[in-house]
Amino acid sequence: MRSYLYDNSDADQRELHDSGVAVSLEKLRELGVEYRRLDGNVSENLAAVDQLCQERSYKNRDEINISPSLLPEYEKKIKIFFTEHIHEDEEIRFILEGAGFFDVRDKEDRWVRILVEQGDLLIVPAGIYHRFTLDTSNYIKAMRLFKEDPKWTPINRPDADKNQHHLAHLQLIGASS
Ligand code: KMT
């Protein structure tokens, strides 16, 4: 895992887009984004996921393979993932294989790019504007955790600007709406 300010260049979304300005774990935490590194063996990692699910009352999970050949409607889905949006629930993803980038908006509305790879677990809070893309290897396999039934309806920007979960998030991180 590595996080830094996005360089906003016109290069392909799958490129690094590293501005050279690092963003610390502490800064991510201030945005409500939490990170855990699970670097045990498969059963140790699963036990850690089980414990997290118990602590946070998560009941369901699935696994998603994202690549041109493995994900049905790949092009359509990839566009949806990379369109800036919020969810009304927090989003927990544990990376099993491959790599990708989650971009989240900081207090100043800048993009922070988070590189996630095998063994990285990321918790993206409800209400934060974010997006996801593969990197140039075009493959990620991730476990998705859900409190109840899978619920991942994205609400795009600007439709979510006045959403109560988004406004609550902005208040929590001390940003103005
Ligand atoms: C989702 O809900 O399918 C996603 O968040 C896509 C990225 S999972 C690494």
mmCIF file of C-alpha atoms and ligand atoms in Angstrom:
data_model
loop_
_atom_site.group_PDB
_atom_site.id
_atom_site.type_symbol
_atom_site.label_atom_id
_atom_site.label_comp_id
_atom_site.label_asym_id
_atom_site.label_seq_id
_atom_site.Cartn_x
_atom_site.Cartn_y
_atom_site.Cartn_z
ATOM 1 C CA MET A 1 0.000 0.000 0.000
ATOM 2 C CA ARG A 2 1.145 3.460 -0.815
ATOM 3 C CA SER A 3 -0.794 6.704 -0.848
ATOM 4 C CA TYR A 4 -0.065 10.063 -2.395
ATOM 5 C CA LEU A 5 -1.712 13.064 -4.023
ATOM 6 C CA TYR A 6 -2.903 12.307 -7.568
ATOM 7 C CA ASP A 7 -1.083 14.277 -10.251
ATOM 8 C CA ASN A 8 -4.225 15.127 -12.292
ATOM 9 C CA SER A 9 -2.371 14.495 -15.573
ATOM 10 C CA ASP A 10 -4.258 13.271 -18.641
ATOM 11 C CA ALA A 11 -2.374 9.951 -18.671
ATOM 12 C CA ASP A 12 -4.378 6.693 -18.605
ATOM 13 C CA GLN A 13 -6.211 6.166 -15.288
ATOM 14 C CA ARG A 14 -4.268 2.895 -14.814
ATOM 15 C CA GLU A 15 -0.921 4.717 -14.628
ATOM 16 C CA LEU A 16 0.521 5.644 -11.213
ATOM 17 C CA HIS A 17 -0.327 9.362 -11.366
ATOM 18 C CA ASP A 18 2.124 9.944 -8.523
ATOM 19 C CA SER A 19 2.558 13.681 -7.834
ATOM 20 C CA GLY A 20 5.485 12.885 -5.509
ATOM 21 C CA VAL A 21 3.559 14.161 -2.466
ATOM 22 C CA ALA A 22 3.057 11.273 -0.040
ATOM 23 C CA VAL A 23 -0.080 11.044 2.109
ATOM 24 C CA SER A 24 0.473 9.338 5.479
ATOM 25 C CA LEU A 25 -1.677 6.676 7.107
ATOM 26 C CA GLU A 26 -2.472 9.280 9.772
ATOM 27 C CA LYS A 27 -3.819 11.655 7.107
ATOM 28 C CA LEU A 28 -5.883 8.817 5.629
ATOM 29 C CA ARG A 29 -7.280 8.075 9.081
ATOM 30 C CA GLU A 30 -8.306 11.735 9.395
ATOM 31 C CA LEU A 31 -10.387 11.164 6.243
ATOM 32 C CA GLY A 32 -12.007 8.124 7.861
ATOM 33 C CA VAL A 33 -10.031 5.724 5.640
ATOM 34 C CA GLU A 34 -8.529 2.793 7.520
ATOM 35 C CA TYR A 35 -5.874 0.377 6.373
ATOM 36 C CA ARG A 36 -4.771 -3.029 7.651
ATOM 37 C CA ARG A 37 -1.978 -5.186 6.282
ATOM 38 C CA LEU A 38 -2.811 -8.907 6.465
ATOM 39 C CA ASP A 39 0.406 -10.723 5.648
ATOM 40 C CA GLY A 40 -0.140 -14.102 7.292
ATOM 41 C CA ASN A 41 -0.953 -17.323 5.495
ATOM 42 C CA VAL A 42 -4.398 -17.857 3.952
ATOM 43 C CA SER A 43 -6.025 -19.221 7.110
ATOM 44 C CA GLU A 44 -4.441 -16.550 9.345
ATOM 45 C CA ASN A 45 -5.700 -13.832 6.996
ATOM 46 C CA LEU A 46 -9.174 -15.361 6.929
ATOM 47 C CA ALA A 47 -9.208 -15.450 10.736
ATOM 48 C CA ALA A 48 -8.295 -11.742 10.785
ATOM 49 C CA VAL A 49 -11.113 -10.986 8.315
ATOM 50 C CA ASP A 50 -13.544 -13.051 10.424
ATOM 51 C CA GLN A 51 -12.557 -11.074 13.503
ATOM 52 C CA LEU A 52 -13.040 -7.746 11.723
ATOM 53 C CA CYS A 53 -16.467 -8.917 10.535
ATOM 54 C CA GLN A 54 -17.396 -9.843 14.077
ATOM 55 C CA GLU A 55 -16.193 -6.503 15.496
ATOM 56 C CA ARG A 56 -18.159 -4.534 12.882
ATOM 57 C CA SER A 57 -21.199 -6.832 12.529
ATOM 58 C CA TYR A 58 -20.521 -7.792 8.914
ATOM 59 C CA LYS A 59 -22.486 -10.853 7.867
ATOM 60 C CA ASN A 60 -21.768 -11.379 4.173
ATOM 61 C CA ARG A 61 -18.866 -11.431 1.757
ATOM 62 C CA ASP A 62 -18.076 -12.294 -1.830
ATOM 63 C CA GLU A 63 -15.084 -12.306 -4.146
ATOM 64 C CA ILE A 64 -14.749 -10.346 -7.363
ATOM 65 C CA ASN A 65 -12.274 -10.903 -10.191
ATOM 66 C CA ILE A 66 -11.785 -7.770 -12.253
ATOM 67 C CA SER A 67 -10.055 -8.249 -15.597
ATOM 68 C CA PRO A 68 -11.154 -7.933 -19.232
ATOM 69 C CA SER A 69 -11.710 -11.704 -19.501
ATOM 70 C CA LEU A 70 -13.079 -12.481 -16.030
ATOM 71 C CA LEU A 71 -15.590 -9.724 -15.283
ATOM 72 C CA PRO A 72 -18.867 -9.770 -17.233
ATOM 73 C CA GLU A 73 -19.568 -6.354 -18.818
ATOM 74 C CA TYR A 74 -15.987 -5.349 -18.028
ATOM 75 C CA GLU A 75 -15.915 -2.045 -19.973
ATOM 76 C CA LYS A 76 -19.211 -0.870 -18.494
ATOM 77 C CA LYS A 77 -18.215 -1.855 -14.926
ATOM 78 C CA ILE A 78 -14.776 -0.259 -15.177
ATOM 79 C CA LYS A 79 -16.439 3.041 -16.162
ATOM 80 C CA ILE A 80 -18.862 2.802 -13.235
ATOM 81 C CA PHE A 81 -16.014 2.063 -10.781
ATOM 82 C CA PHE A 82 -14.018 5.096 -11.993
ATOM 83 C CA THR A 83 -16.920 7.553 -11.972
ATOM 84 C CA GLU A 84 -16.670 9.667 -8.822
ATOM 85 C CA HIS A 85 -19.340 8.465 -6.363
ATOM 86 C CA ILE A 86 -20.295 7.767 -2.768
ATOM 87 C CA HIS A 87 -21.960 4.812 -1.070
ATOM 88 C CA GLU A 88 -24.266 5.116 1.911
ATOM 89 C CA ASP A 89 -22.398 2.222 3.563
ATOM 90 C CA GLU A 90 -18.728 1.871 4.306
ATOM 91 C CA GLU A 91 -16.821 -0.287 1.839
ATOM 92 C CA ILE A 92 -14.341 -2.946 2.994
ATOM 93 C CA ARG A 93 -12.107 -4.601 0.415
ATOM 94 C CA PHE A 94 -9.392 -7.196 1.055
ATOM 95 C CA ILE A 95 -7.046 -7.668 -1.899
ATOM 96 C CA LEU A 96 -6.356 -11.339 -2.643
ATOM 97 C CA GLU A 97 -4.379 -11.002 -5.887
ATOM 98 C CA GLY A 98 -3.306 -8.312 -8.327
ATOM 99 C CA ALA A 99 -3.428 -4.566 -7.716
ATOM 100 C CA GLY A 100 -5.461 -1.439 -8.256
ATOM 101 C CA PHE A 101 -6.054 2.103 -7.065
ATOM 102 C CA PHE A 102 -8.717 3.613 -4.857
ATOM 103 C CA ASP A 103 -8.847 7.403 -5.176
ATOM 104 C CA VAL A 104 -10.525 9.311 -2.333
ATOM 105 C CA ARG A 105 -11.187 13.033 -1.945
ATOM 106 C CA ASP A 106 -9.343 14.789 0.905
ATOM 107 C CA LYS A 107 -10.505 17.772 2.998
ATOM 108 C CA GLU A 108 -9.419 20.166 0.251
ATOM 109 C CA ASP A 109 -11.253 18.079 -2.371
ATOM 110 C CA ARG A 110 -7.973 16.819 -3.880
ATOM 111 C CA TRP A 111 -7.645 13.237 -5.051
ATOM 112 C CA VAL A 112 -5.549 10.969 -2.829
ATOM 113 C CA ARG A 113 -4.487 7.831 -4.723
ATOM 114 C CA ILE A 114 -4.187 4.611 -2.682
ATOM 115 C CA LEU A 115 -2.328 1.732 -4.323
ATOM 116 C CA VAL A 116 -3.665 -1.586 -3.009
ATOM 117 C CA GLU A 117 -2.018 -4.983 -3.546
ATOM 118 C CA GLN A 118 -2.267 -8.535 -2.242
ATOM 119 C CA GLY A 119 -2.650 -8.528 1.550
ATOM 120 C CA ASP A 120 -4.005 -4.973 1.773
ATOM 121 C CA LEU A 121 -7.347 -4.397 3.482
ATOM 122 C CA LEU A 122 -8.961 -1.007 3.012
ATOM 123 C CA ILE A 123 -11.966 0.494 4.761
ATOM 124 C CA VAL A 124 -13.517 3.361 2.798
ATOM 125 C CA PRO A 125 -16.045 5.284 4.926
ATOM 126 C CA ALA A 126 -19.669 5.928 3.974
ATOM 127 C CA GLY A 127 -20.242 9.233 2.214
ATOM 128 C CA ILE A 128 -16.715 9.899 0.910
ATOM 129 C CA TYR A 129 -16.347 10.677 -2.794
ATOM 130 C CA HIS A 130 -14.131 7.994 -4.305
ATOM 131 C CA ARG A 131 -13.449 5.861 -7.394
ATOM 132 C CA PHE A 132 -11.539 2.703 -8.310
ATOM 133 C CA THR A 133 -9.378 1.597 -11.213
ATOM 134 C CA LEU A 134 -7.166 -1.326 -12.088
ATOM 135 C CA ASP A 135 -3.484 -0.611 -12.678
ATOM 136 C CA THR A 136 -1.711 -1.429 -15.957
ATOM 137 C CA SER A 137 -1.593 -5.157 -15.099
ATOM 138 C CA ASN A 138 -5.398 -5.142 -15.587
ATOM 139 C CA TYR A 139 -6.165 -7.654 -12.838
ATOM 140 C CA ILE A 140 -7.362 -7.673 -9.272
ATOM 141 C CA LYS A 141 -9.102 -10.256 -7.125
ATOM 142 C CA ALA A 142 -10.719 -8.858 -4.009
ATOM 143 C CA MET A 143 -12.927 -9.987 -1.160
ATOM 144 C CA ARG A 144 -15.848 -7.607 -0.585
ATOM 145 C CA LEU A 145 -17.415 -7.490 2.852
ATOM 146 C CA PHE A 146 -21.040 -6.522 3.434
ATOM 147 C CA LYS A 147 -22.994 -5.869 6.618
ATOM 148 C CA GLU A 148 -26.164 -7.374 5.173
ATOM 149 C CA ASP A 149 -27.010 -8.122 1.581
ATOM 150 C CA PRO A 150 -24.566 -6.773 -0.996
ATOM 151 C CA LYS A 151 -25.492 -3.106 -1.442
ATOM 152 C CA TRP A 152 -23.224 -1.089 -3.675
ATOM 153 C CA THR A 153 -25.468 1.439 -5.362
ATOM 154 C CA PRO A 154 -23.163 4.296 -6.310
ATOM 155 C CA ILE A 155 -24.467 7.855 -6.048
ATOM 156 C CA ASN A 156 -22.450 9.980 -8.416
ATOM 157 C CA ARG A 157 -21.167 13.499 -8.027
ATOM 158 C CA PRO A 158 -22.865 15.993 -7.982
ATOM 159 C CA ASP A 159 -26.072 14.064 -7.144
ATOM 160 C CA ALA A 160 -24.599 13.110 -3.750
ATOM 161 C CA ASP A 161 -23.542 16.655 -2.799
ATOM 162 C CA LYS A 162 -26.531 17.075 -0.479
ATOM 163 C CA ASN A 163 -26.765 13.405 0.535
ATOM 164 C CA GLN A 164 -26.974 13.085 4.334
ATOM 165 C CA HIS A 165 -24.201 10.459 4.451
ATOM 166 C CA HIS A 166 -21.922 12.706 2.388
ATOM 167 C CA LEU A 167 -22.693 15.781 4.512
ATOM 168 C CA ALA A 168 -22.116 13.762 7.706
ATOM 169 C CA HIS A 169 -18.763 12.592 6.304
ATOM 170 C CA LEU A 170 -17.702 16.170 5.481
ATOM 171 C CA GLN A 171 -18.637 17.280 8.985
ATOM 172 C CA LEU A 172 -16.715 14.372 10.522
ATOM 173 C CA ILE A 173 -13.498 15.247 8.683
ATOM 174 C CA GLY A 174 -13.897 18.974 9.206
ATOM 175 C CA ALA A 175 -14.374 19.927 5.560
ATOM 176 C CA SER A 176 -16.863 22.505 4.320
ATOM 177 C CA SER A 177 -19.696 21.433 2.022
HETATM 178 C C1 KMT B 1 -16.897 -3.087 -6.053
HETATM 179 O O1 KMT B 1 -17.794 -2.808 -5.268
HETATM 180 O O2 KMT B 1 -17.024 -3.987 -6.876
HETATM 181 C C2 KMT B 1 -15.657 -2.346 -5.980
HETATM 182 O O3 KMT B 1 -15.451 -1.648 -5.052
HETATM 183 C C3 KMT B 1 -14.678 -2.500 -7.078
HETATM 184 C C4 KMT B 1 -13.323 -2.581 -6.586
HETATM 185 S S1 KMT B 1 -12.987 -4.002 -5.625
HETATM 186 C C5 KMT B 1 -11.263 -4.043 -5.592
#
